[in-house]
Short mmCIF file of C-alpha atoms and ligand atoms in Angstrom, two decimals:
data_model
loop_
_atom_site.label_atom_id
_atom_site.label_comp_id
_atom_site.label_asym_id
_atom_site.label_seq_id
_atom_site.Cartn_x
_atom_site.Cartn_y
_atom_site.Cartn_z
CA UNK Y 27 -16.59 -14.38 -6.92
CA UNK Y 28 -16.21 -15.28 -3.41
CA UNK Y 29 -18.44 -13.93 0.04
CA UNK Y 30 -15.94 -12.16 0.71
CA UNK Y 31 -15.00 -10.28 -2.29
CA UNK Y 32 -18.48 -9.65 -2.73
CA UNK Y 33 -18.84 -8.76 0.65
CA UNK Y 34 -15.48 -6.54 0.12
CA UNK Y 35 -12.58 -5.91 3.20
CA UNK Y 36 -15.48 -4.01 4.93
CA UNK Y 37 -18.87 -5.71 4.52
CA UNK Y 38 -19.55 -8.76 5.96
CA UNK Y 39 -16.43 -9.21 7.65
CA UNK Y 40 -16.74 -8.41 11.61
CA UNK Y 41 -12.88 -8.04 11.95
CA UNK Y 42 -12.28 -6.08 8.68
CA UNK Y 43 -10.39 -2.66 9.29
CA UNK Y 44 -12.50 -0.52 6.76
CA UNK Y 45 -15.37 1.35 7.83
CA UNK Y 46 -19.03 -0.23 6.95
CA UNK Y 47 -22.22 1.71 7.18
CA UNK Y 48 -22.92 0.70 10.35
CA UNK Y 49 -19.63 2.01 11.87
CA UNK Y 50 -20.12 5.38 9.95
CA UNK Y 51 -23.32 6.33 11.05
CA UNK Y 52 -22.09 5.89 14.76
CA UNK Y 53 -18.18 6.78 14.43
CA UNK Y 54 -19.28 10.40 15.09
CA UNK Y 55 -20.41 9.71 18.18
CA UNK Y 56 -17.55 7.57 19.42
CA UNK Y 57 -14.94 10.10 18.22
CA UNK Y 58 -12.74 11.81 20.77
CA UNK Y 59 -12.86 15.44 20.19
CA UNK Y 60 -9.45 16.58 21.93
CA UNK Y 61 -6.32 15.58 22.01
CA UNK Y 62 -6.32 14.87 25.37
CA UNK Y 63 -9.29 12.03 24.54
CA UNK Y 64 -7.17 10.82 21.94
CA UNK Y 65 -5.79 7.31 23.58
CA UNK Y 66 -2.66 5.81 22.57
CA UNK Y 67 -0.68 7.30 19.89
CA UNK Y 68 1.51 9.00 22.32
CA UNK Y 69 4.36 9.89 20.09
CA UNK Y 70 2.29 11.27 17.53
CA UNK Y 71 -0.37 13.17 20.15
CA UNK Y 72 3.10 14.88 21.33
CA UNK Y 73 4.48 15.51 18.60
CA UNK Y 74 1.39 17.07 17.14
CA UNK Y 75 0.73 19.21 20.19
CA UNK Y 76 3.81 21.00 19.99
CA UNK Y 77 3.21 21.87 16.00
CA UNK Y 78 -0.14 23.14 16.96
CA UNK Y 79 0.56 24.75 20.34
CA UNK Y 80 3.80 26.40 18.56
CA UNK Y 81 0.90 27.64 15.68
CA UNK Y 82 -1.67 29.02 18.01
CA UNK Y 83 1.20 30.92 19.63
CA UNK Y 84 2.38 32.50 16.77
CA UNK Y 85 -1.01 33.03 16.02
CA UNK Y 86 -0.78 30.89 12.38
CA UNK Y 87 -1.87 28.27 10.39
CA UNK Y 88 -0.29 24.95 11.63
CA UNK Y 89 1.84 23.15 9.03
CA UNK Y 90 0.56 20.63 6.90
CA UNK Y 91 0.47 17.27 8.33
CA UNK Y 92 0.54 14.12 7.14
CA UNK Y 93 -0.61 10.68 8.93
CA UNK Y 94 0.31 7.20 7.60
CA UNK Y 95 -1.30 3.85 9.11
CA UNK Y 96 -3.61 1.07 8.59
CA UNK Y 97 -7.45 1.62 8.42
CA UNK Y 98 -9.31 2.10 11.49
CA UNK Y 99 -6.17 4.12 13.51
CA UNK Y 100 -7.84 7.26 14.05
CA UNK Y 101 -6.70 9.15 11.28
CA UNK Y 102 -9.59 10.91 10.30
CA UNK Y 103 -10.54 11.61 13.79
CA UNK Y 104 -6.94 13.38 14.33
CA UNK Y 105 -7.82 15.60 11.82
CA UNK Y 106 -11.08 16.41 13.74
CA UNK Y 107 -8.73 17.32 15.87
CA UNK Y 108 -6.72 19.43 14.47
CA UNK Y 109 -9.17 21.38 13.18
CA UNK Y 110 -10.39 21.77 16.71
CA UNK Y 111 -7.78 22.38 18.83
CA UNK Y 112 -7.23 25.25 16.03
CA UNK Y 113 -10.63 26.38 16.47
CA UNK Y 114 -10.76 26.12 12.66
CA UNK Y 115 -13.43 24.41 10.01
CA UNK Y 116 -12.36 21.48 8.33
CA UNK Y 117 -13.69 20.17 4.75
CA UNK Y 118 -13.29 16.33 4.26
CA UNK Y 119 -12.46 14.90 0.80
CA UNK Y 120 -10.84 12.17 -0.48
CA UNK Y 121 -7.90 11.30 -3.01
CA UNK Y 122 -10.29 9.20 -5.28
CA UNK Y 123 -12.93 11.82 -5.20
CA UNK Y 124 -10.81 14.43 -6.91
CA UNK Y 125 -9.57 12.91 -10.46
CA UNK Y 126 -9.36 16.61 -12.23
CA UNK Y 127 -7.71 19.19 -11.58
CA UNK Y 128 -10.63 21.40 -11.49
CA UNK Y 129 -12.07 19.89 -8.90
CA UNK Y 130 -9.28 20.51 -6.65
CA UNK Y 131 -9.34 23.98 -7.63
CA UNK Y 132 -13.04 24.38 -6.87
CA UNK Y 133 -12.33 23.30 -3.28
CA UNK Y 134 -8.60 24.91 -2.92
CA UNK Y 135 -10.36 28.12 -4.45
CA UNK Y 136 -13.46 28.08 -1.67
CA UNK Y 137 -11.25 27.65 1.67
CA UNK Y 138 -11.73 29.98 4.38
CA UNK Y 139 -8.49 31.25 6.45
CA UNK Y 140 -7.00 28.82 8.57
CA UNK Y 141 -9.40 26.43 7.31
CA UNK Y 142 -8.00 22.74 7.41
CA UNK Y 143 -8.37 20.46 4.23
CA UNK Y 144 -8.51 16.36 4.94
CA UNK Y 145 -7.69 14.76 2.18
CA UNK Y 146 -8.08 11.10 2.84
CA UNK Y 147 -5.95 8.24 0.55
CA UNK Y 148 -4.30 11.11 -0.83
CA UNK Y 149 -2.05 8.42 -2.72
CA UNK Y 150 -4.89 7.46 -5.06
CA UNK Y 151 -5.37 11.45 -6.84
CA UNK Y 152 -5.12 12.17 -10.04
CA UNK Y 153 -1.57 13.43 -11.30
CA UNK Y 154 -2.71 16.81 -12.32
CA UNK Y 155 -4.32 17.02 -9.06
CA UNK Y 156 -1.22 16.32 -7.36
CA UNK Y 157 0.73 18.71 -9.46
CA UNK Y 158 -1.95 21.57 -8.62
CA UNK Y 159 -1.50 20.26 -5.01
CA UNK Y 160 2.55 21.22 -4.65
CA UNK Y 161 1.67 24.75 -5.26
CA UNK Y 162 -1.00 25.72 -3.43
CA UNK Y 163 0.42 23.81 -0.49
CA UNK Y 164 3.69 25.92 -0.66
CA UNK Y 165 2.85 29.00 -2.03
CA UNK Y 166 -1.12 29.47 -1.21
CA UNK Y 167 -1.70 30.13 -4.80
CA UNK Y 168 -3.17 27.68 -8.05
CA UNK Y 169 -2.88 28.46 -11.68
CA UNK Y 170 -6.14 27.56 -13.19
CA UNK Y 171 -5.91 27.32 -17.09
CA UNK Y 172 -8.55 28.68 -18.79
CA UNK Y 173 -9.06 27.35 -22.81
CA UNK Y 174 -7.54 25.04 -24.60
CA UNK Y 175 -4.68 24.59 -26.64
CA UNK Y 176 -2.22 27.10 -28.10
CA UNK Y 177 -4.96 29.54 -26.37
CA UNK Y 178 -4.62 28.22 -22.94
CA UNK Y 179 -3.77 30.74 -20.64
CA UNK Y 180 -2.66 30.48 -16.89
CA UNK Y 181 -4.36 32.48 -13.94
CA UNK Y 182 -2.89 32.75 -10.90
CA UNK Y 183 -5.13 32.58 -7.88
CA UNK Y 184 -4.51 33.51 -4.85
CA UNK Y 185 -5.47 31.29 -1.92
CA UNK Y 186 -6.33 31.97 1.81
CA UNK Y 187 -3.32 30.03 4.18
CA UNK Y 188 -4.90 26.63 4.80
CA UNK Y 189 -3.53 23.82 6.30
CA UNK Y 190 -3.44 20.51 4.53
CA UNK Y 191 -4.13 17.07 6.28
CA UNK Y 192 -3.47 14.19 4.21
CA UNK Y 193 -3.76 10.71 5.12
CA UNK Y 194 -2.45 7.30 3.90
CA UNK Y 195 -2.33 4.28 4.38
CA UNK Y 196 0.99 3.98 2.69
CA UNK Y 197 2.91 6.43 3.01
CA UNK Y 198 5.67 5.27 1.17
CA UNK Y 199 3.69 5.30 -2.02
CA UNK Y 200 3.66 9.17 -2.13
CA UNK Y 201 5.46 10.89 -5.00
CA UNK Y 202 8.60 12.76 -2.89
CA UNK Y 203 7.99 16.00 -3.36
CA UNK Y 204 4.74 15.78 -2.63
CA UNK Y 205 6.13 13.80 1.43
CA UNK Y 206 7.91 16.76 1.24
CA UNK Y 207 5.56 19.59 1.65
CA UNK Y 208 4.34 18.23 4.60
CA UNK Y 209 5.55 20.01 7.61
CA UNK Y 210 5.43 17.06 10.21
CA UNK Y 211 4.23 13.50 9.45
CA UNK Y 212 2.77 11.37 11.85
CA UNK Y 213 2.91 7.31 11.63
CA UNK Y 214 0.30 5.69 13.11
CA UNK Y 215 0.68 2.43 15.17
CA UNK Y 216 -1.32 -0.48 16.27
CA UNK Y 217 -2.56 0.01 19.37
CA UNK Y 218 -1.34 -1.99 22.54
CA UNK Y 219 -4.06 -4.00 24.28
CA UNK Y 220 -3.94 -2.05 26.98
CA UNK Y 221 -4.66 0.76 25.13
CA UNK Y 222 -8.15 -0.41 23.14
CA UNK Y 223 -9.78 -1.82 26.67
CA UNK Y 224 -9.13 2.14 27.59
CA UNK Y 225 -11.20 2.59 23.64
CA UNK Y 226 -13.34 0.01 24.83
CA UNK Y 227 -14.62 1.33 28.28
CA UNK Y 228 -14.58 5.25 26.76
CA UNK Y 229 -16.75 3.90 24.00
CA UNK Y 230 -19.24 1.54 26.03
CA UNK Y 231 -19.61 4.56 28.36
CA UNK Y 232 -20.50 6.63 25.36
CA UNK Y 233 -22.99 3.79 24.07
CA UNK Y 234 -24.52 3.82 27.83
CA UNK Y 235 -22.94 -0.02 27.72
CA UNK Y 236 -21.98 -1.57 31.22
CA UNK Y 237 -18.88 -3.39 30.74
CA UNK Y 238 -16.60 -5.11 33.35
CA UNK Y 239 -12.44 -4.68 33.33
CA UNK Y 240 -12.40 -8.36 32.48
CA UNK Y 241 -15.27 -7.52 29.42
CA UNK Y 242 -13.13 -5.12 27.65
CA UNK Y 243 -9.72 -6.80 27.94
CA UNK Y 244 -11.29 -9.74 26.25
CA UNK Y 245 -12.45 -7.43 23.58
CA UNK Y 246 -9.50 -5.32 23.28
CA UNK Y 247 -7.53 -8.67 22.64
CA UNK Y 248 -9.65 -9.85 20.03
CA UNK Y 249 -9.54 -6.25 18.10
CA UNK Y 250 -6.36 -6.63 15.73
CA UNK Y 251 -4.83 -3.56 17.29
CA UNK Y 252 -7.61 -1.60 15.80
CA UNK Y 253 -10.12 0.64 17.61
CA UNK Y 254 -12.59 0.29 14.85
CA UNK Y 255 -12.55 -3.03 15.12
CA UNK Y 256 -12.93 -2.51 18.83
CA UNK Y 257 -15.82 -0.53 18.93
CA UNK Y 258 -17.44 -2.97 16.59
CA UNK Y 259 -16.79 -5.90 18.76
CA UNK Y 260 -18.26 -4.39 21.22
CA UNK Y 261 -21.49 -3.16 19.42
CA UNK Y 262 -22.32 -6.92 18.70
CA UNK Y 263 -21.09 -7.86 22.06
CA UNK Y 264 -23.41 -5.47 23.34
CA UNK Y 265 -26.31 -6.50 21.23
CA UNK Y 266 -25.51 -10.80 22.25
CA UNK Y 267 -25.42 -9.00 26.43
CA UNK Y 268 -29.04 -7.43 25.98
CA UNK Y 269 -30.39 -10.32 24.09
CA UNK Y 270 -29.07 -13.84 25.94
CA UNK Y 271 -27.88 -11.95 29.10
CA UNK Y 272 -28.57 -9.22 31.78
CA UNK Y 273 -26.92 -6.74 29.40
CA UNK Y 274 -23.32 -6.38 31.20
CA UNK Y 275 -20.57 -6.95 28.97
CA UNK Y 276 -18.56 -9.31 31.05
CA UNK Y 277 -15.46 -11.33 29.81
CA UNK Y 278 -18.54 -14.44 29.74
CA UNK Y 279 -21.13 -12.45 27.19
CA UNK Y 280 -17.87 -11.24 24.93
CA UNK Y 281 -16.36 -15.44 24.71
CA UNK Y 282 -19.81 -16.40 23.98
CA UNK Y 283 -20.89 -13.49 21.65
CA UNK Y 284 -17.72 -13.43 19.68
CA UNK Y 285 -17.96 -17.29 19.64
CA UNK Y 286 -20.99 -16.80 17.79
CA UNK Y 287 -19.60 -14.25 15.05
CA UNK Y 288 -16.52 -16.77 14.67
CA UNK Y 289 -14.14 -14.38 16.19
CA UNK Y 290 -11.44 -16.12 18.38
CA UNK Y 291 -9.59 -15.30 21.22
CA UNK Y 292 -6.74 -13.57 19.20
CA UNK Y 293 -8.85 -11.81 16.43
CA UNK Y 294 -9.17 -14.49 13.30
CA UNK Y 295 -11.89 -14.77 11.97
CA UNK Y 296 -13.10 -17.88 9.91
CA UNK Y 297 -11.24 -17.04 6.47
CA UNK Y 298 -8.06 -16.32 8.57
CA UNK Y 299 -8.21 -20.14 10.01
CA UNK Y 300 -9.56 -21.41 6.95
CA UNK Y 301 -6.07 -20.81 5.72
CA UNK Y 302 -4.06 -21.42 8.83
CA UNK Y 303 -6.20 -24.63 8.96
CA UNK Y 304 -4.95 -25.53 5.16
CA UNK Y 305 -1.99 -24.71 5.60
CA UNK Y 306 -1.39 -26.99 8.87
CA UNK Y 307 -3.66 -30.15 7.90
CA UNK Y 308 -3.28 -30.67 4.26
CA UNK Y 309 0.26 -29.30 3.35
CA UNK Y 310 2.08 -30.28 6.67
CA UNK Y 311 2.68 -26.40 7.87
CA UNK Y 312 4.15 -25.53 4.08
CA UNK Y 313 5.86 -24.42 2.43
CA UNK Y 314 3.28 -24.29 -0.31
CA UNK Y 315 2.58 -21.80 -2.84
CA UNK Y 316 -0.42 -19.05 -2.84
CA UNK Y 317 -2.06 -20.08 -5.75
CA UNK Y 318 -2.36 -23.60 -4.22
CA UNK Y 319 -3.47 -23.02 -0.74
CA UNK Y 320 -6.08 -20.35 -2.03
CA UNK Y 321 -7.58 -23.28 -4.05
CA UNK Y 322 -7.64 -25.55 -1.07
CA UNK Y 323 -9.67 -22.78 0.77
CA UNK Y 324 -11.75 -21.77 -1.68
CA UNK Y 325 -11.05 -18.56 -1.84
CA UNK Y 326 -9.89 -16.20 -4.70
CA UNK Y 327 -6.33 -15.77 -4.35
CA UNK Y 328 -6.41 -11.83 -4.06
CA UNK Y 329 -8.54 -12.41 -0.81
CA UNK Y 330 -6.07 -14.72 0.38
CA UNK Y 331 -3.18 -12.55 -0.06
CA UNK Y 332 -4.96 -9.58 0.87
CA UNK Y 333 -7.48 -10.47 2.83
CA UNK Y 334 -6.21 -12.71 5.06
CA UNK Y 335 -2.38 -12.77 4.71
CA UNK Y 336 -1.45 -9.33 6.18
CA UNK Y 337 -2.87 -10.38 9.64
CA UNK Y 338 -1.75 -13.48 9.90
CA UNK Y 339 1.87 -12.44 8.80
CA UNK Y 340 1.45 -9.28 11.45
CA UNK Y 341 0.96 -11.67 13.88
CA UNK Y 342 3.88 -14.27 13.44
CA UNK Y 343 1.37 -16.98 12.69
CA UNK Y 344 2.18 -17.41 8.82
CA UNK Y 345 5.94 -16.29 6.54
CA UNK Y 346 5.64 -15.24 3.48
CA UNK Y 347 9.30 -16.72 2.10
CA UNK Y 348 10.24 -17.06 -1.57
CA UNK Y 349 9.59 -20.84 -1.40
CA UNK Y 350 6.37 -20.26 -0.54
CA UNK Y 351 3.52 -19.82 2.51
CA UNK Y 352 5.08 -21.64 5.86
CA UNK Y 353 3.38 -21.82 9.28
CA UNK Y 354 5.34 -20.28 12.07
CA UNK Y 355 5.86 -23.10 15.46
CA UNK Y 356 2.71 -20.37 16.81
CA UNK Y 357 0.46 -21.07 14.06
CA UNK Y 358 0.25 -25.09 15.19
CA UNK Y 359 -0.08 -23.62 18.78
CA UNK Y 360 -2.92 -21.43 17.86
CA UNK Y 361 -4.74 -24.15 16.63
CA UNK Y 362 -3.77 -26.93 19.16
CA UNK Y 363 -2.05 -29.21 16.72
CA UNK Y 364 1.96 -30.65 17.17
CA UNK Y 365 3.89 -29.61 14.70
CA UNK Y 366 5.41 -33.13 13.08
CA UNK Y 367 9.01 -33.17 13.97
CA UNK Y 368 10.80 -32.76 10.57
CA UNK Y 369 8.14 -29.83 9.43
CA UNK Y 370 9.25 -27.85 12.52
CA UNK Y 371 12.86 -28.45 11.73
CA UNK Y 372 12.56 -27.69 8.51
CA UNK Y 373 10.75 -24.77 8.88
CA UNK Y 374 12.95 -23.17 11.26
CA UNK Y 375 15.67 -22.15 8.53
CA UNK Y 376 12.87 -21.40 5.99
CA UNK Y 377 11.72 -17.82 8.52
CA UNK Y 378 13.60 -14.70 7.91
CA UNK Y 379 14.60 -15.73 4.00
N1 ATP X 423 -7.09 6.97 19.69
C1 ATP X 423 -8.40 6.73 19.69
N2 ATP X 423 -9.10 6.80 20.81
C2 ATP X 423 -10.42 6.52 20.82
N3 ATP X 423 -11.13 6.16 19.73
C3 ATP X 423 -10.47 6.09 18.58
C4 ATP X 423 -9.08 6.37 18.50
N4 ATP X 423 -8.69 6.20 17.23
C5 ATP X 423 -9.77 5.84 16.54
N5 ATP X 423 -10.84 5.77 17.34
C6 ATP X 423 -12.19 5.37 16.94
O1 ATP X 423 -12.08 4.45 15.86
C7 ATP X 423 -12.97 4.80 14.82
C8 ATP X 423 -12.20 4.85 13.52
O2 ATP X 423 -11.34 5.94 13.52
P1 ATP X 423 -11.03 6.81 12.21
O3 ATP X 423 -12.24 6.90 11.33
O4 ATP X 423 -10.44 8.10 12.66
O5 ATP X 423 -9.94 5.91 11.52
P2 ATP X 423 -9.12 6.17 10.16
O6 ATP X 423 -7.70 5.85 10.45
O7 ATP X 423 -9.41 7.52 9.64
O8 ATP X 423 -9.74 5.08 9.22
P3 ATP X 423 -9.80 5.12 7.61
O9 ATP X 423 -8.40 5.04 7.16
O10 ATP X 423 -10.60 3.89 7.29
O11 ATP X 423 -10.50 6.39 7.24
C9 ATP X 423 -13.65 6.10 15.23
O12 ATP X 423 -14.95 5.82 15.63
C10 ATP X 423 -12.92 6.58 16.44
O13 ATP X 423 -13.86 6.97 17.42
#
């Protein structure tokens, strides 16, 4: 098993999008708690403020929403959100975390009015779960069978109006008739550079962190799109600034902190150009098949393709095409290395198949 399998996406992996333990004991601080904080997103913030402005007026629930994106995009804090610019509770679960029925029905069954449910990776439930789910998300009611067999019998229970919040990170993977009992669905984006130095300076100012302009665009560019990933960046930034500096995060302390955690100036980290770097030097730019270059990294071929891959595709540097893995002309560029003639020419018709 490889470091980073054991390690998993999160663990030891500075630039990995899922949440560690580190970033969940101080995401609560960092999270914005209107949606007026809430940076970026501006479609969805919109969109979302007229669903729960129209709500409040008619004095009612809001609809159930749904949010689709990548780890790390702020979908459980928009639920937050919701929740408070409802003035309502919320109750966090997760699709994993409910595999029967029953336990669905236990929470469904213990909802206050107006409360709102997040249901996190609400692709990965149970089946009966799900079923259970269509009905009390369009009818406020759940049958919950009592016995077994022949003797089974069905009782209706009534619920209180709630409103659902699900979130995935595929949203495409949802049954349809589950998609369609959601009211309004928001999909999340990367965020624009721009957009995560704004993250970046709202964060350090929470952290009591003194960073320059110059500080938290180098950050911001080196944060996959993610603010997770931003705010993590900058916690380790932070820590190099105290230790080796006078504790300003300046554009200086960030090159030579992230230099140090093997993050470069566009975000990969080591594994990412460990396989650019294979790719390039010992098969000529590709193309080459998975199997093969995972070997030549030394990597499992699951991290490769899901590890590493998805980034590296997101950001033009590497095509997935059915011949196999090919380096994009930006992937030589990234890395300072010329591109030998006839692999760039050949290459060229090999993108978009
Ligand atoms: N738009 C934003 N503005 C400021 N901070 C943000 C924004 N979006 C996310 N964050 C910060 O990024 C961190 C991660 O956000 P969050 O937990 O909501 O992501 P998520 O999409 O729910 O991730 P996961 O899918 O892993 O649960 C939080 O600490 C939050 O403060």
């Amino acid at each position: 098993m490889s470091a980073y399998e054991q390690a998993g996406e999160a663990g030891e992996r500075l630039v990995g999008a899922a949440a560690d333990g580190e970033d969940l004991a101080v995401e609560a601080a960092l999270r914005p708690k209107e949606l007026g904080e809430f940076i970026g997103q501006t479609r969805v913030r919109e969109q979302l403020d007229l669903v729960l402005r129209a709500a409040r007026a008619r004095g009612a629930t809001a609809d159930h929403v749904l949010l689709s994106g990548a780890p790390g995009l702020g979908k459980t804090t928009l639920s937050m959100i919701i929740a408070a610019e409802m003035a309502a509770p919320i109750r966090i679960t997760s699709g994993p975390a409910i595999q029967h029925a029953g336990d669905l029905a236990a929470i469904l069954s213990s909802l206050a009015e107006g409360e709102v449910l997040f249901l996190d990776e609400i692709h990965r439930m149970s089946r009966p779960a799900e079923e259970m789910l269509y009905m009390a998300m369009e009818d406020f009611r759940v049958d919950v069978i009592v016995g077994k067999g022949p003797g089974a019998t069905a009782i209706p229970l009534e619920l209180p109006p709630f409103t659902l919040v699900g979130a995935t990170t595929r949203a495409g993977l949802l049954p349809p008739p589950l998609r369609d009992r959601f009211g309004f669905t928001g999909h999340m984006e990367f965020y624009e550079s721009a957009e995560l130095e704004r993250v970046v300076h709202r964060s350090a100012h929470l952290l009591g962190v003194e960073v320059t302009a110059d500080g938290a665009a180098e950050i911001a560019g080196r944060s996959r799109g993610t603010p997770r990933i931003a705010n993590r960046l900058l916690r380790r930034v932070r820590d190099y600034a105290q230790v080796r500096a006078d504790g300003v995060v300046t554009r200086e302390t960030a090159t030579r902190a992230l230099a140090v955690y093997e993050v470069d100036e566009r975000g990969l980290d080591r594994l990412d150009r460990a396989v650019l770097r294979a790719l390039l030097k010992l098969f000529g730019g590709g193309p080459v098949g998975l199997s093969t270059l995972s070997v030549a990294v030394g990597e499992e071929r699951e991290t490769v393709e899901e590890v590493a891959e998805p980034f590296l595709v997101r950001e033009g540097l590497l095509a997935r095409t059915p011949r196999g893995r090919v380096a994009t002309p930006a992937a030589w560029r990234h890395l300072d290395m010329e591109p030998p003639p006839a692999a760039a020419g050949g290459q060229e018709g090999l993108f978009g198949t």
